[in-house]
Amino acid sequence: MDCLFCKIVAGQIPANIVKRTELTTAFNDITPQAPTHILIIPNQHYENMAEVASNDLSLVGEIFKAAGEIALESGLGSYRLNVNTGAAAGQSVFHAHLHLLGGRPFAWPPG
Ligand code: 5GP
Ligand code: ZN
């Protein structure tokens, strides 16, 4: 399958890996939108987070657990977790991922 994030999981495309488990990989976003901008993804390919939830609910927990651990290890007291689902919502890579953003204030509502 020609999927950018599957290639990062497989080590075929380089990425700055922050944390890796049997089920998840976390790496720095190539175009950071905050001082900390990390993507946490399932190692297995799913198109979006809803597909992860439909097929493997515990994997959703693993992804959020990894995000929480990274935030703690990074000393982030406040941070934003973001899931873009569908192109109109800003999804550009169709391998499920959770954005972890921190290190600056965030506005609400988001743009
Ligand atoms: P989305 O827009 O789908 O919610 O998020 C995809 C994210 O992947 C974007 O923030 C984008 O900067 C990031 N991204 C795209 N290509 C690469 C890449 O080759 N390496 C890394 N590390 N991040 C990427
Ligand atoms: Zn993939």
PDB file of C-alpha atoms and ligand atoms in Angstrom:
ATOM      1  CA  MET A   1       0.000   0.000   0.000  1.00  0.00           C
ATOM      2  CA  ASP A   2       1.297   3.437  -0.894  1.00  0.00           C
ATOM      3  CA  CYS A   3       0.840   5.090   2.489  1.00  0.00           C
ATOM      4  CA  LEU A   4       3.279   7.658   3.864  1.00  0.00           C
ATOM      5  CA  PHE A   5       2.724   6.775   7.517  1.00  0.00           C
ATOM      6  CA  CYS A   6       2.920   3.009   6.879  1.00  0.00           C
ATOM      7  CA  LYS A   7       6.332   3.747   5.349  1.00  0.00           C
ATOM      8  CA  ILE A   8       7.361   5.685   8.466  1.00  0.00           C
ATOM      9  CA  VAL A   9       6.267   2.728  10.650  1.00  0.00           C
ATOM     10  CA  ALA A  10       8.275   0.395   8.400  1.00  0.00           C
ATOM     11  CA  GLY A  11      11.331   2.670   8.530  1.00  0.00           C
ATOM     12  CA  GLN A  12      11.237   3.252   4.763  1.00  0.00           C
ATOM     13  CA  ILE A  13      10.829   7.008   5.224  1.00  0.00           C
ATOM     14  CA  PRO A  14      12.819   8.757   7.970  1.00  0.00           C
ATOM     15  CA  ALA A  15      11.034  10.442  10.856  1.00  0.00           C
ATOM     16  CA  ASN A  16      12.049  11.783  14.224  1.00  0.00           C
ATOM     17  CA  ILE A  17      10.534   8.996  16.352  1.00  0.00           C
ATOM     18  CA  VAL A  18       9.582  10.115  19.859  1.00  0.00           C
ATOM     19  CA  LYS A  19       8.079   6.899  21.208  1.00  0.00           C
ATOM     20  CA  ARG A  20       7.367   3.487  19.830  1.00  0.00           C
ATOM     21  CA  THR A  21       5.301   0.612  21.225  1.00  0.00           C
ATOM     22  CA  GLU A  22       4.212  -2.698  19.756  1.00  0.00           C
ATOM     23  CA  LEU A  23       0.996  -1.017  18.592  1.00  0.00           C
ATOM     24  CA  THR A  24       1.812   2.668  18.105  1.00  0.00           C
ATOM     25  CA  THR A  25       4.465   5.034  16.753  1.00  0.00           C
ATOM     26  CA  ALA A  26       4.863   8.694  17.699  1.00  0.00           C
ATOM     27  CA  PHE A  27       7.008  11.116  15.698  1.00  0.00           C
ATOM     28  CA  ASN A  28       7.502  14.838  15.231  1.00  0.00           C
ATOM     29  CA  ASP A  29       5.277  16.496  12.641  1.00  0.00           C
ATOM     30  CA  ILE A  30       7.326  17.680   9.662  1.00  0.00           C
ATOM     31  CA  THR A  31       5.472  21.041   9.671  1.00  0.00           C
ATOM     32  CA  PRO A  32       5.039  21.821  13.363  1.00  0.00           C
ATOM     33  CA  GLN A  33       2.149  24.112  14.295  1.00  0.00           C
ATOM     34  CA  ALA A  34       3.379  24.548  17.880  1.00  0.00           C
ATOM     35  CA  PRO A  35       6.692  24.143  19.742  1.00  0.00           C
ATOM     36  CA  THR A  36       5.623  20.547  20.410  1.00  0.00           C
ATOM     37  CA  HIS A  37       3.751  18.891  17.553  1.00  0.00           C
ATOM     38  CA  ILE A  38       3.792  15.118  17.620  1.00  0.00           C
ATOM     39  CA  LEU A  39       1.708  12.620  15.666  1.00  0.00           C
ATOM     40  CA  ILE A  40       0.697   9.377  17.345  1.00  0.00           C
ATOM     41  CA  ILE A  41      -0.386   6.682  14.932  1.00  0.00           C
ATOM     42  CA  PRO A  42      -1.383   3.008  15.029  1.00  0.00           C
ATOM     43  CA  ASN A  43       1.278   0.792  13.480  1.00  0.00           C
ATOM     44  CA  GLN A  44      -1.477  -0.960  11.574  1.00  0.00           C
ATOM     45  CA  HIS A  45      -3.093   0.954   8.731  1.00  0.00           C
ATOM     46  CA  TYR A  46      -6.543   2.470   9.290  1.00  0.00           C
ATOM     47  CA  GLU A  47      -7.871   5.359   7.232  1.00  0.00           C
ATOM     48  CA  ASN A  48      -8.965   7.432  10.219  1.00  0.00           C
ATOM     49  CA  MET A  49      -9.570   7.229  13.957  1.00  0.00           C
ATOM     50  CA  ALA A  50     -13.222   6.212  13.502  1.00  0.00           C
ATOM     51  CA  GLU A  51     -12.008   3.160  11.564  1.00  0.00           C
ATOM     52  CA  VAL A  52      -9.630   2.351  14.408  1.00  0.00           C
ATOM     53  CA  ALA A  53     -12.509   2.590  16.900  1.00  0.00           C
ATOM     54  CA  SER A  54     -14.805   0.424  14.774  1.00  0.00           C
ATOM     55  CA  ASN A  55     -12.222  -2.322  14.385  1.00  0.00           C
ATOM     56  CA  ASP A  56     -10.099  -2.234  17.525  1.00  0.00           C
ATOM     57  CA  LEU A  57     -11.448  -0.132  20.359  1.00  0.00           C
ATOM     58  CA  SER A  58      -8.518  -0.901  22.677  1.00  0.00           C
ATOM     59  CA  LEU A  59      -6.126   0.500  20.078  1.00  0.00           C
ATOM     60  CA  VAL A  60      -7.819   3.901  20.483  1.00  0.00           C
ATOM     61  CA  GLY A  61      -6.885   3.708  24.146  1.00  0.00           C
ATOM     62  CA  GLU A  62      -3.301   2.788  23.303  1.00  0.00           C
ATOM     63  CA  ILE A  63      -3.008   5.864  21.077  1.00  0.00           C
ATOM     64  CA  PHE A  64      -4.387   8.207  23.739  1.00  0.00           C
ATOM     65  CA  LYS A  65      -2.284   6.535  26.419  1.00  0.00           C
ATOM     66  CA  ALA A  66       0.861   7.151  24.380  1.00  0.00           C
ATOM     67  CA  ALA A  67      -0.167  10.799  23.891  1.00  0.00           C
ATOM     68  CA  GLY A  68      -0.678  11.288  27.624  1.00  0.00           C
ATOM     69  CA  GLU A  69       2.662   9.696  28.441  1.00  0.00           C
ATOM     70  CA  ILE A  70       4.498  11.844  25.907  1.00  0.00           C
ATOM     71  CA  ALA A  71       2.821  14.992  27.248  1.00  0.00           C
ATOM     72  CA  LEU A  72       3.868  14.034  30.782  1.00  0.00           C
ATOM     73  CA  GLU A  73       7.435  13.196  29.726  1.00  0.00           C
ATOM     74  CA  SER A  74       7.609  16.492  27.805  1.00  0.00           C
ATOM     75  CA  GLY A  75       6.457  18.462  30.847  1.00  0.00           C
ATOM     76  CA  LEU A  76       3.370  19.781  29.087  1.00  0.00           C
ATOM     77  CA  GLY A  77       0.828  20.958  31.635  1.00  0.00           C
ATOM     78  CA  SER A  78      -1.624  22.034  28.941  1.00  0.00           C
ATOM     79  CA  TYR A  79      -1.849  20.606  25.481  1.00  0.00           C
ATOM     80  CA  ARG A  80      -4.284  19.961  22.672  1.00  0.00           C
ATOM     81  CA  LEU A  81      -5.144  16.591  21.149  1.00  0.00           C
ATOM     82  CA  ASN A  82      -6.645  16.874  17.694  1.00  0.00           C
ATOM     83  CA  VAL A  83      -8.109  14.428  15.198  1.00  0.00           C
ATOM     84  CA  ASN A  84      -8.913  15.691  11.706  1.00  0.00           C
ATOM     85  CA  THR A  85     -11.313  13.306   9.980  1.00  0.00           C
ATOM     86  CA  GLY A  86     -12.022  13.861   6.279  1.00  0.00           C
ATOM     87  CA  ALA A  87     -10.482  16.343   3.861  1.00  0.00           C
ATOM     88  CA  ALA A  88     -12.899  19.185   4.721  1.00  0.00           C
ATOM     89  CA  ALA A  89     -11.840  18.899   8.361  1.00  0.00           C
ATOM     90  CA  GLY A  90      -8.182  19.165   7.423  1.00  0.00           C
ATOM     91  CA  GLN A  91      -7.171  15.511   7.094  1.00  0.00           C
ATOM     92  CA  SER A  92      -4.400  15.264   4.526  1.00  0.00           C
ATOM     93  CA  VAL A  93      -2.838  11.900   5.392  1.00  0.00           C
ATOM     94  CA  PHE A  94      -5.290   9.006   5.358  1.00  0.00           C
ATOM     95  CA  HIS A  95      -3.585   6.851   7.952  1.00  0.00           C
ATOM     96  CA  ALA A  96      -5.191   7.459  11.356  1.00  0.00           C
ATOM     97  CA  HIS A  97      -3.277   9.873  13.585  1.00  0.00           C
ATOM     98  CA  LEU A  98      -3.690  11.897  16.728  1.00  0.00           C
ATOM     99  CA  HIS A  99      -2.042  15.334  16.847  1.00  0.00           C
ATOM    100  CA  LEU A 100      -0.425  16.299  20.155  1.00  0.00           C
ATOM    101  CA  LEU A 101       0.213  20.054  20.228  1.00  0.00           C
ATOM    102  CA  GLY A 102       1.744  21.976  23.091  1.00  0.00           C
ATOM    103  CA  GLY A 103       4.059  24.738  24.164  1.00  0.00           C
ATOM    104  CA  ARG A 104       1.867  27.706  23.280  1.00  0.00           C
ATOM    105  CA  PRO A 105      -1.661  28.940  24.075  1.00  0.00           C
ATOM    106  CA  PHE A 106      -4.473  27.699  21.844  1.00  0.00           C
ATOM    107  CA  ALA A 107      -7.606  29.568  20.806  1.00  0.00           C
ATOM    108  CA  TRP A 108     -11.136  28.214  20.835  1.00  0.00           C
ATOM    109  CA  PRO A 109     -13.048  27.699  18.616  1.00  0.00           C
ATOM    110  CA  PRO A 110     -10.393  26.308  16.276  1.00  0.00           C
ATOM    111  CA  GLY A 111     -10.189  27.556  12.692  1.00  0.00           C
TER     112      GLY A 111
HETATM  113  P1  5GP B   1      -3.672  15.866   8.905  1.00  0.00           P
HETATM  114  O1  5GP B   1      -3.662  17.123   8.091  1.00  0.00           O
HETATM  115  O2  5GP B   1      -3.967  14.651   8.028  1.00  0.00           O
HETATM  116  O3  5GP B   1      -4.550  15.905  10.126  1.00  0.00           O
HETATM  117  O4  5GP B   1      -2.209  15.687   9.487  1.00  0.00           O
HETATM  118  C1  5GP B   1      -1.169  15.171   8.729  1.00  0.00           C
HETATM  119  C2  5GP B   1       0.088  15.722   9.293  1.00  0.00           C
HETATM  120  O5  5GP B   1       1.179  14.985   8.761  1.00  0.00           O
HETATM  121  C3  5GP B   1       0.351  17.182   8.942  1.00  0.00           C
HETATM  122  O6  5GP B   1       0.411  17.961  10.134  1.00  0.00           O
HETATM  123  C4  5GP B   1       1.674  17.153   8.186  1.00  0.00           C
HETATM  124  O7  5GP B   1       2.507  18.235   8.501  1.00  0.00           O
HETATM  125  C5  5GP B   1       2.267  15.832   8.603  1.00  0.00           C
HETATM  126  N1  5GP B   1       3.135  15.219   7.608  1.00  0.00           N
HETATM  127  C6  5GP B   1       2.904  15.142   6.286  1.00  0.00           C
HETATM  128  N2  5GP B   1       3.921  14.499   5.672  1.00  0.00           N
HETATM  129  C7  5GP B   1       4.812  14.176   6.658  1.00  0.00           C
HETATM  130  C8  5GP B   1       6.075  13.501   6.637  1.00  0.00           C
HETATM  131  O8  5GP B   1       6.583  13.048   5.606  1.00  0.00           O
HETATM  132  N3  5GP B   1       6.718  13.356   7.831  1.00  0.00           N
HETATM  133  C9  5GP B   1       6.165  13.820   8.997  1.00  0.00           C
HETATM  134  N4  5GP B   1       6.881  13.635  10.100  1.00  0.00           N
HETATM  135  N5  5GP B   1       4.980  14.463   9.041  1.00  0.00           N
HETATM  136  C10 5GP B   1       4.315  14.628   7.881  1.00  0.00           C
HETATM  137 ZN    ZN B   2      -0.913   3.546   6.424  1.00  0.00          ZN
END
